[in-house]
Amino acid sequence: MPAPVKTSPSLVRRDRRTAGWLLLAGVAVVLMGLAEETTVLGRTSVWWHLLPVTVGLAAVTVQRRFPLTVLGIAVLTAALDLAWGWSLASVLVLWEVLYTGALAWPWAWVERLRRAVVGLSVAALVVSGIVRLDLRDAANIGLLAFAVLVTPVWWAVDVRRQADLAELAARNAEHDRQTAVREERARMARDLHDAVAGDLASIALQAEGGLRHAAAGTPERNALNAIRASGVRAVGELTRMITLLRRDGDQAADDLTTAPGLDLVGDLVRHAERSGLAVQAQVDPPPELPVAVDHAAYRIVQEALTNAARHGAGEAQLRVSGDDDAVGVEVRSRGRRTTVVPGSGLGLLTMRERAEGLGGEFESGWEGTGSGDQDWWSVRARIPVQA
């Protein structure tokens, strides 16, 4: 026996509602006189037609779990109703079962069902012609069989094909979108490589050349060392970004596992110190962090220290801590309170998006009374471990 048709609670509720409405329609059919009287157990009444209709509707409520069984019950109840004189209510039950079957069954079943209903319609035409020997009656019976059996199947197949075409169009649109994204990523990678990477490499090389002529321990040599280190580091970050842009799908996800994390915060501190920033660091993150959380915290530390080196007064405090619930990052840098807030541009916005994008919190601002010109600018972020 074929497996049950894939269903859901909403579809089951839909079938139950349909059965209820069809039962009301069956009662209305009898009340309007659209059913013939029949004699059962010695009693004559039009209400006997509701007996096979009720049995068929009870089967409708489980038609997705036992599709072929319900189809057999619908056919048998319609045949019994026909033997009792026929009523429109049994036609509605058979229509519902055929329509739902053609709409929900696998295509292989639907093809067999379509051939079966066409064959039954043709057989009804031939048999009625042989029995009645009247071409007009045979044609009427054939048309009635076609309307009852073929119409709901044809209707459901048409609806299903339209849905399949819409789904195919949606898949093609998604494919085109992904293709456009891949092409744009490749273009961005080319532009970054051609327009930026070469200049950064040139800066690092020029600084390397300048170091050969700068005396040891002089401010010039220290500055050139910082420029060279920044250039080499920027080229490495840019290379990683270009590689990530050139990859897509699972490859890009795999590259995320190699993204820098809090275990490399020491490198950030040393780089900041080479830039002239005195950093007091206390780094004690949780032992294990999800890759996305680890990378986001690293980038927040990187951006905050960069802003402190650019806009601060040469002194910063870094604290990274955490527990089983979240990891916290705090960077405080001494600076001059001015109308322009250090880091208030894209860097601050990026740090906020990294934290809040993982369900965390971010805040920044000045500390102190503001009575002097040397206050502390603080950046704080807290990111849930189960982001």
Coordinates of C-alpha atoms in Angstrom, one line a residue:
M1 CA 0.0 0.0 0.0
P2 CA 1.3 3.5 -0.7
A3 CA 2.4 5.6 2.2
P4 CA 0.0 8.3 3.6
V5 CA 0.0 11.7 2.0
K6 CA 2.1 14.3 3.7
T7 CA -0.2 16.4 5.9
S8 CA -0.3 19.0 8.7
P9 CA -2.6 19.9 11.5
S10 CA -4.0 22.9 9.5
L11 CA -4.9 20.6 6.6
V12 CA -6.6 18.1 9.0
R13 CA -8.6 21.0 10.4
R14 CA -9.5 22.0 6.9
D15 CA -10.8 18.5 6.1
R16 CA -12.9 18.5 9.2
R17 CA -14.4 21.9 8.4
T18 CA -15.1 20.7 4.8
A19 CA -16.9 17.6 6.1
G20 CA -19.0 19.8 8.4
W21 CA -20.0 22.1 5.6
L22 CA -20.8 19.2 3.2
L23 CA -23.0 17.6 5.8
L24 CA -25.0 20.8 6.0
A25 CA -25.1 20.8 2.2
G26 CA -26.5 17.3 2.3
V27 CA -29.2 18.3 4.7
A28 CA -30.1 21.2 2.4
V29 CA -30.2 18.9 -0.6
V30 CA -32.8 16.7 1.1
L31 CA -34.8 19.7 2.3
M32 CA -34.9 21.2 -1.2
G33 CA -36.1 17.9 -2.7
L34 CA -33.0 17.1 -4.7
A35 CA -33.1 13.5 -3.5
E36 CA -35.5 10.7 -4.3
E37 CA -37.4 8.7 -1.7
T38 CA -36.0 5.2 -1.0
T39 CA -37.2 2.3 1.0
V40 CA -34.8 0.8 3.6
L41 CA -35.9 -1.7 6.3
G42 CA -39.4 -1.3 5.2
R43 CA -39.5 2.4 5.7
T44 CA -39.6 5.0 2.9
S45 CA -37.9 8.4 3.3
V46 CA -35.6 10.8 1.5
W47 CA -33.5 11.0 4.7
W48 CA -32.0 7.6 4.0
H49 CA -29.6 9.4 1.6
L50 CA -27.9 11.0 4.5
L51 CA -26.6 7.6 5.7
P52 CA -24.1 6.9 2.9
V53 CA -23.3 10.7 2.8
T54 CA -22.5 10.7 6.6
V55 CA -20.2 7.6 6.2
G56 CA -18.4 9.3 3.3
L57 CA -17.9 12.5 5.2
A58 CA -16.6 10.6 8.3
A59 CA -14.0 9.2 5.9
V60 CA -13.2 12.6 4.5
T61 CA -11.8 13.7 8.0
V62 CA -9.0 11.1 7.6
Q63 CA -8.5 11.2 3.9
R64 CA -4.8 12.4 4.1
R65 CA -3.8 9.5 6.4
F66 CA -5.6 6.8 4.4
P67 CA -6.1 8.2 0.9
L68 CA -6.9 5.1 -1.1
T69 CA -9.1 3.7 1.6
V70 CA -11.1 6.9 1.8
L71 CA -11.4 6.9 -2.0
G72 CA -12.8 3.4 -2.0
I73 CA -15.3 4.4 0.7
A74 CA -16.4 7.5 -1.3
V75 CA -17.0 5.3 -4.4
L76 CA -18.9 2.7 -2.5
T77 CA -21.1 5.2 -0.7
A78 CA -21.8 7.0 -4.0
A79 CA -22.7 3.7 -5.6
L80 CA -25.1 2.9 -2.7
D81 CA -26.7 6.3 -2.9
L82 CA -27.1 5.7 -6.7
A83 CA -28.8 2.4 -6.0
W84 CA -31.2 4.3 -3.7
G85 CA -32.1 6.8 -6.3
W86 CA -29.1 9.2 -6.2
S87 CA -28.8 12.5 -4.5
L88 CA -26.5 15.6 -5.1
A89 CA -25.0 15.2 -1.6
S90 CA -23.1 12.0 -2.5
V91 CA -21.8 13.8 -5.6
L92 CA -20.3 16.5 -3.4
V93 CA -18.6 14.0 -1.2
L94 CA -17.1 12.2 -4.2
W95 CA -16.0 15.5 -5.6
E96 CA -14.2 16.5 -2.4
V97 CA -12.3 13.2 -2.2
L98 CA -11.2 13.2 -5.9
Y99 CA -10.2 16.9 -5.8
T100 CA -8.1 16.6 -2.6
G101 CA -6.5 13.4 -3.9
A102 CA -5.5 14.9 -7.2
L103 CA -4.2 18.0 -5.4
A104 CA -2.2 16.3 -2.6
W105 CA -1.2 12.9 -3.9
P106 CA 2.2 12.2 -5.6
W107 CA 2.1 12.8 -9.3
A108 CA 2.4 9.0 -10.1
W109 CA -0.8 8.4 -8.1
V110 CA -2.6 11.3 -9.8
E111 CA -1.8 10.0 -13.3
R112 CA -3.3 6.6 -12.3
L113 CA -6.3 8.4 -10.9
R114 CA -6.8 10.5 -14.0
R115 CA -6.6 7.4 -16.2
A116 CA -9.1 5.6 -13.9
V117 CA -11.7 8.3 -13.9
V118 CA -11.5 8.8 -17.7
G119 CA -11.8 5.0 -18.2
L120 CA -14.8 4.8 -15.9
S121 CA -16.5 7.7 -17.8
V122 CA -15.9 5.9 -21.1
A123 CA -17.1 2.6 -19.6
A124 CA -20.3 4.3 -18.3
L125 CA -20.9 5.6 -21.8
V126 CA -20.4 2.2 -23.5
V127 CA -22.3 0.1 -21.0
S128 CA -25.3 2.5 -20.9
G129 CA -25.4 2.5 -24.7
I130 CA -25.4 -1.4 -24.8
V131 CA -28.0 -1.7 -22.0
R132 CA -30.4 1.0 -23.0
L133 CA -29.8 0.9 -26.8
D134 CA -30.5 4.6 -26.8
L135 CA -27.7 6.9 -28.0
R136 CA -29.2 10.0 -26.3
D137 CA -29.4 8.3 -22.9
A138 CA -25.9 6.9 -23.3
A139 CA -24.6 10.3 -24.1
N140 CA -26.3 11.9 -21.1
I141 CA -25.0 9.2 -18.7
G142 CA -21.5 9.6 -20.2
L143 CA -21.6 13.3 -19.7
L144 CA -22.8 12.9 -16.1
A145 CA -20.1 10.5 -15.3
F146 CA -17.5 12.8 -16.9
A147 CA -18.8 15.8 -14.8
V148 CA -18.8 13.8 -11.6
L149 CA -15.5 11.9 -12.0
V150 CA -13.2 13.8 -14.4
T151 CA -14.0 17.5 -13.6
P152 CA -12.7 17.6 -10.0
V153 CA -9.5 15.7 -11.0
W154 CA -8.9 18.0 -14.0
W155 CA -9.6 21.1 -11.9
A156 CA -7.1 20.0 -9.1
V157 CA -4.4 19.1 -11.7
D158 CA -4.7 22.6 -13.2
V159 CA -4.5 24.2 -9.8
R160 CA -1.5 22.1 -9.0
R161 CA 0.3 22.9 -12.2
Q162 CA -0.2 26.6 -11.6
A163 CA 1.3 26.2 -8.1
D164 CA 4.2 24.2 -9.5
L165 CA 4.8 26.9 -12.2
A166 CA 4.7 29.6 -9.5
E167 CA 7.2 27.6 -7.3
L168 CA 9.5 27.1 -10.4
A169 CA 9.4 30.9 -11.1
A170 CA 10.3 31.6 -7.4
R171 CA 13.2 29.1 -7.6
N172 CA 14.4 30.7 -10.8
A173 CA 14.1 34.2 -9.2
E174 CA 16.1 33.0 -6.2
H175 CA 18.7 31.5 -8.5
D176 CA 19.0 34.7 -10.4
R177 CA 19.3 36.6 -7.1
Q178 CA 22.1 34.3 -5.9
T179 CA 23.9 34.6 -9.2
A180 CA 23.7 38.4 -9.0
V181 CA 25.0 38.3 -5.4
R182 CA 27.9 36.1 -6.5
E183 CA 28.8 38.4 -9.4
E184 CA 28.6 41.4 -7.1
R185 CA 30.9 39.7 -4.6
A186 CA 33.4 38.8 -7.3
R187 CA 33.3 42.4 -8.5
M188 CA 33.9 43.8 -5.0
A189 CA 36.8 41.3 -4.5
R190 CA 38.4 42.5 -7.8
D191 CA 37.9 46.2 -6.9
L192 CA 39.4 45.6 -3.4
H193 CA 42.3 43.8 -4.8
D194 CA 43.0 46.3 -7.6
A195 CA 42.3 49.5 -5.8
V196 CA 43.2 48.9 -2.2
A197 CA 45.4 45.9 -1.7
G198 CA 48.2 47.2 -4.0
D199 CA 48.3 50.6 -2.3
L200 CA 48.4 49.0 1.2
A201 CA 51.3 46.7 0.1
S202 CA 53.1 49.8 -1.3
I203 CA 52.7 51.6 2.0
A204 CA 54.2 48.7 3.9
L205 CA 57.1 48.5 1.4
Q206 CA 57.8 52.2 1.5
A207 CA 57.9 52.0 5.3
E208 CA 60.3 49.1 5.1
G209 CA 62.5 51.1 2.9
G210 CA 62.4 54.1 5.2
L211 CA 63.4 51.9 8.2
R212 CA 66.8 51.3 6.5
H213 CA 67.7 55.0 6.8
A214 CA 66.1 55.8 10.2
A215 CA 68.2 55.8 13.2
A216 CA 67.4 53.3 16.0
G217 CA 65.3 54.7 18.9
T218 CA 64.2 57.8 17.1
P219 CA 60.5 58.9 16.8
E220 CA 60.8 58.6 13.1
R221 CA 61.8 54.9 13.3
N222 CA 59.1 54.2 15.8
A223 CA 56.5 55.8 13.5
L224 CA 57.8 53.9 10.4
N225 CA 57.6 50.6 12.4
A226 CA 54.0 51.3 13.3
I227 CA 53.2 52.2 9.7
R228 CA 54.8 49.1 8.4
A229 CA 53.1 46.8 11.0
S230 CA 49.7 48.5 10.3
G231 CA 50.2 48.1 6.5
V232 CA 51.2 44.4 6.8
R233 CA 48.2 43.7 9.1
A234 CA 45.8 45.5 6.9
V235 CA 47.0 43.6 3.8
G236 CA 46.4 40.3 5.7
E237 CA 42.9 41.4 6.8
L238 CA 42.1 42.6 3.2
T239 CA 43.4 39.3 1.7
R240 CA 41.1 37.4 4.1
M241 CA 38.2 39.5 3.1
I242 CA 38.9 39.1 -0.6
T243 CA 39.1 35.4 -0.2
L244 CA 35.8 35.3 1.6
L245 CA 34.1 37.4 -1.0
R246 CA 35.3 35.1 -3.8
R247 CA 33.8 32.1 -2.0
D248 CA 30.1 31.4 -1.5
G249 CA 27.7 29.1 0.3
D250 CA 29.3 26.4 2.4
Q251 CA 32.9 27.6 1.5
A252 CA 32.2 31.0 3.0
A253 CA 30.7 29.4 6.1
D254 CA 33.8 27.2 6.4
D255 CA 36.1 30.3 6.2
L256 CA 34.2 31.8 9.2
T257 CA 35.7 29.0 11.4
T258 CA 39.2 30.5 10.7
A259 CA 38.1 34.1 11.5
P260 CA 40.2 35.7 14.3
G261 CA 38.9 35.5 17.8
L262 CA 39.6 36.6 21.3
D263 CA 42.7 34.4 21.5
L264 CA 44.4 36.9 19.3
V265 CA 43.6 40.0 21.4
G266 CA 47.2 40.0 22.5
D267 CA 48.2 40.9 18.9
L268 CA 45.7 43.8 19.0
V269 CA 47.2 45.1 22.2
R270 CA 50.7 44.9 20.9
H271 CA 49.7 46.6 17.7
A272 CA 48.0 49.4 19.6
E273 CA 51.1 49.8 21.8
R274 CA 53.3 50.1 18.7
S275 CA 51.0 52.9 17.6
G276 CA 51.8 54.8 20.9
L277 CA 48.8 53.7 23.0
A278 CA 49.6 52.5 26.6
V279 CA 47.1 49.6 27.2
Q280 CA 46.3 48.0 30.5
A281 CA 44.7 44.7 29.5
Q282 CA 42.8 42.2 31.5
V283 CA 41.6 39.4 29.2
D284 CA 39.7 36.5 30.7
P285 CA 37.0 35.3 28.3
P286 CA 35.0 32.0 28.6
P287 CA 37.0 29.0 27.6
E288 CA 34.7 28.1 24.6
L289 CA 32.7 30.5 22.5
P290 CA 30.6 30.1 19.3
V291 CA 32.6 31.3 16.3
A292 CA 30.3 34.2 15.5
V293 CA 30.4 35.5 19.1
D294 CA 34.2 35.1 19.4
H295 CA 34.7 36.9 16.1
A296 CA 32.3 39.7 16.9
A297 CA 34.0 40.3 20.3
Y298 CA 37.4 40.4 18.6
R299 CA 36.2 43.0 16.1
I300 CA 34.7 45.2 18.8
V301 CA 38.0 45.1 20.7
Q302 CA 39.9 45.9 17.5
E303 CA 37.7 48.9 16.6
A304 CA 37.7 50.3 20.1
L305 CA 41.5 50.1 20.4
T306 CA 41.9 51.7 17.0
N307 CA 39.6 54.6 17.9
A308 CA 41.5 55.0 21.2
A309 CA 44.8 55.2 19.4
R310 CA 43.4 57.7 16.9
H311 CA 41.4 60.0 19.1
G312 CA 42.6 59.4 22.7
A313 CA 45.4 60.8 24.8
G314 CA 47.6 57.7 24.7
E315 CA 46.1 55.7 27.6
A316 CA 43.5 52.9 27.4
Q317 CA 42.1 50.1 29.6
L318 CA 40.9 46.9 28.1
R319 CA 38.8 44.3 30.0
V320 CA 37.4 41.1 28.5
S321 CA 35.4 38.8 30.8
G322 CA 32.6 36.4 30.6
D323 CA 30.7 33.4 32.1
D324 CA 28.5 30.6 30.8
D325 CA 25.9 33.2 29.7
A326 CA 27.7 36.0 28.0
V327 CA 31.0 37.6 27.1
G328 CA 31.7 41.2 28.0
V329 CA 34.0 43.7 26.4
E330 CA 35.0 47.1 27.9
V331 CA 37.5 49.5 26.5
R332 CA 38.1 52.8 28.3
S333 CA 40.4 55.5 26.8
R334 CA 41.4 58.8 28.2
G335 CA 40.7 61.7 25.9
R336 CA 39.6 65.3 25.6
R337 CA 35.9 65.9 25.9
T338 CA 35.0 67.7 22.6
T339 CA 31.9 68.3 20.5
V340 CA 33.0 65.5 18.2
V341 CA 32.7 62.2 19.9
P342 CA 35.6 59.8 19.2
G343 CA 34.5 56.9 17.1
S344 CA 31.0 58.3 16.5
G345 CA 31.2 57.5 12.8
L346 CA 31.0 54.1 11.0
G347 CA 33.2 52.3 13.5
L348 CA 30.8 53.0 16.4
L349 CA 27.8 51.9 14.3
T350 CA 29.6 48.7 13.2
M351 CA 30.4 47.8 16.8
R352 CA 26.8 48.3 17.8
E353 CA 25.5 46.2 14.9
R354 CA 27.9 43.4 15.7
A355 CA 26.7 43.2 19.3
E356 CA 23.0 43.7 18.8
G357 CA 23.0 41.5 15.7
L358 CA 23.8 38.6 18.0
G359 CA 21.2 39.5 20.6
G360 CA 23.6 41.5 22.8
E361 CA 23.9 45.0 24.2
F362 CA 26.1 47.9 23.3
E363 CA 26.7 51.3 24.9
S364 CA 29.3 54.1 24.6
G365 CA 29.9 57.5 26.0
W366 CA 31.9 59.8 28.2
E367 CA 32.6 59.1 31.9
G368 CA 33.3 61.8 34.5
T369 CA 31.9 65.1 35.5
G370 CA 33.3 67.0 32.5
S371 CA 34.9 69.6 34.7
G372 CA 38.3 68.9 33.2
D373 CA 39.6 68.4 29.7
Q374 CA 40.8 64.8 30.4
D375 CA 37.9 62.3 30.8
W376 CA 37.3 58.7 29.9
W377 CA 35.5 57.5 26.8
S378 CA 34.1 54.1 27.3
V379 CA 32.8 51.4 25.0
R380 CA 30.9 48.4 26.5
A381 CA 29.4 45.4 24.8
R382 CA 27.8 42.2 26.2
I383 CA 27.1 39.4 23.8
P384 CA 25.1 36.2 24.9
V385 CA 27.1 33.0 24.5
Q386 CA 24.0 31.3 23.1
A387 CA 23.5 34.0 20.4

